[in-house]
Amino acid sequence: MATRTTPSSTHSQANRAQLDLRRRPRRLRRTPALRAMVRETRLTPDMFLYPLFVVPGEGQRREVRSMPGVYQLSVDEAVKEAAAAKADGIPGVLLFGLPDAKDDVGSAAYDPEAPVQTAIRALKREVPGVLVVTDVCLCEYTSHGHCGILIDEEIANDPTVEQLVRSALSHAAAGADIVAPSDMMDGRIGRIREALDHAGFPQVAIMSYAAKYCSAFYGPFRDAADSAPAFGDRRSHQMDPANVDEALREVELDLEEGADIILVKPAITYLDVIRRVKDEFGVPTAAYHVSGEYAMLKAAARNGWIDEPRAMMETLTSIHRAGADIIVTYYAREAARALA
Ligand code: PBG
């Protein structure tokens, strides 16, 4: 058996062997100026898109119970909120609508007088330069809360796509800059692109929710948008959280069909997907920091369990660092003000 050294002498020998004084990464972390100089990722408010929930009526501003700081807004209030966001440096809003009435085919989705279409016109009139992006889906407009037309309790793809086309056209006619289909039906990007071009809206861009996962983190949104399915779930069209190669195939299809911007959703549980999409396609890539991700931070902060401003910035930085050029977030205004 070899001669045993004492624990303390082993320890100091190992220490001497490991210390390499030529390399001290801590040198560049010593002061705020040094840290800023070598910072690799920077958030700026112009990468944020701010979601708004538009309801009928006037003077309405109702906080969503599960999303502190997020409100259902009537058109006049949505205009004020978008103008304030613009003043904070945020270029645009993403509109969702709650209609007066729902039916089984979601026809309020293309009603020119519905809250979203009315809000688009008001925003374009009253908030110069604001970028108006609209969510295109049927779930807020169907009486059953599903994202499409049901035939024998299954979402029928092709008839649903025709409804989505009508909805996208009505948003374009009202003045939307970008339409954002979030439904995950097959072939809808190509049909919407073709319809927009034929109707004289070739300038309207498409941000496709190409890799949208069937996630537990959309719960609070369904309170905000009153869009929970009356039965069943969204597994037959949204993606399985376990898959990433499939996400790349979805992105490839949507780009072939004419998508201008690709969106991955949710964000923090899919940072690897964001990175792969950005690396493989190099197109403008957005990520949606969704309602449940926001609500978790808010809930922990309200309990005093985390430092919210720091957790917010760390979260948004991780999404940008993973490769997202655009971040859709309910934190847009808070983050923009923190960055100012
Ligand atoms: C519409 C849609 C949803 C979200 C965005 N668009 C809900 C869903 O798919 O159930 C979720 C956004 C969020 O959770 O913040 N289909």
Tab-separated table of C-alpha atoms and ligand atoms in Angstrom, residues 53 67 96 135-140 147 182-183 209 212-213 217-222 227 229 234 237-238 265 288-292 330, ligand 1:
chain	number	residue	atom	x	y	z
A	53	PHE	CA	-57.159	41.521	-25.232
A	67	MET	CA	-52.569	37.508	-14.934
A	96	PHE	CA	-56.773	39.092	-29.428
A	135	ASP	CA	-53.802	36.622	-33.782
A	136	VAL	CA	-55.715	34.495	-36.277
A	137	CYS	CA	-57.549	31.572	-34.668
A	138	LEU	CA	-61.128	30.515	-34.065
A	139	CYS	CA	-60.947	29.454	-30.405
A	140	GLU	CA	-62.050	32.854	-29.074
A	147	CYS	CA	-59.722	26.227	-32.769
A	182	SER	CA	-51.971	30.475	-34.145
A	183	ASP	CA	-54.324	27.623	-34.979
A	209	TYR	CA	-47.028	30.130	-35.003
A	212	LYS	CA	-46.800	25.753	-31.191
A	213	TYR	CA	-46.799	23.091	-28.524
A	217	PHE	CA	-48.805	27.039	-19.807
A	218	TYR	CA	-51.730	28.513	-21.787
A	219	GLY	CA	-54.128	28.188	-18.841
A	220	PRO	CA	-54.332	31.844	-17.772
A	221	PHE	CA	-54.704	32.976	-21.413
A	222	ARG	CA	-57.896	30.959	-21.659
A	227	SER	CA	-61.298	30.355	-25.027
A	229	PRO	CA	-62.415	24.178	-24.955
A	234	ARG	CA	-55.815	20.622	-28.422
A	237	HIS	CA	-53.327	19.935	-33.803
A	238	GLN	CA	-50.798	21.466	-31.378
A	265	LYS	CA	-44.410	28.921	-28.324
A	288	TYR	CA	-44.016	33.782	-27.168
A	289	HIS	CA	-43.458	34.053	-23.417
A	290	VAL	CA	-46.945	32.792	-22.665
A	291	SER	CA	-49.540	33.483	-20.018
A	292	GLY	CA	-48.564	30.624	-17.694
A	330	TYR	CA	-47.030	40.467	-21.251
B	1	PBG	C1	-55.102	30.895	-29.742
B	1	PBG	C2	-53.961	31.220	-28.858
B	1	PBG	C3	-53.644	30.708	-27.592
B	1	PBG	C4	-52.540	31.444	-27.147
B	1	PBG	C5	-52.210	32.328	-28.162
B	1	PBG	N1	-53.083	32.157	-29.219
B	1	PBG	C6	-54.332	29.717	-26.743
B	1	PBG	C7	-54.314	28.292	-27.081
B	1	PBG	O1	-53.698	27.838	-28.048
B	1	PBG	O2	-54.984	27.567	-26.348
B	1	PBG	C8	-51.870	31.311	-25.809
B	1	PBG	C9	-51.102	32.508	-25.357
B	1	PBG	C10	-50.760	32.524	-23.916
B	1	PBG	O3	-50.920	31.533	-23.185
B	1	PBG	O4	-50.287	33.569	-23.470
B	1	PBG	N2	-55.184	29.616	-30.208
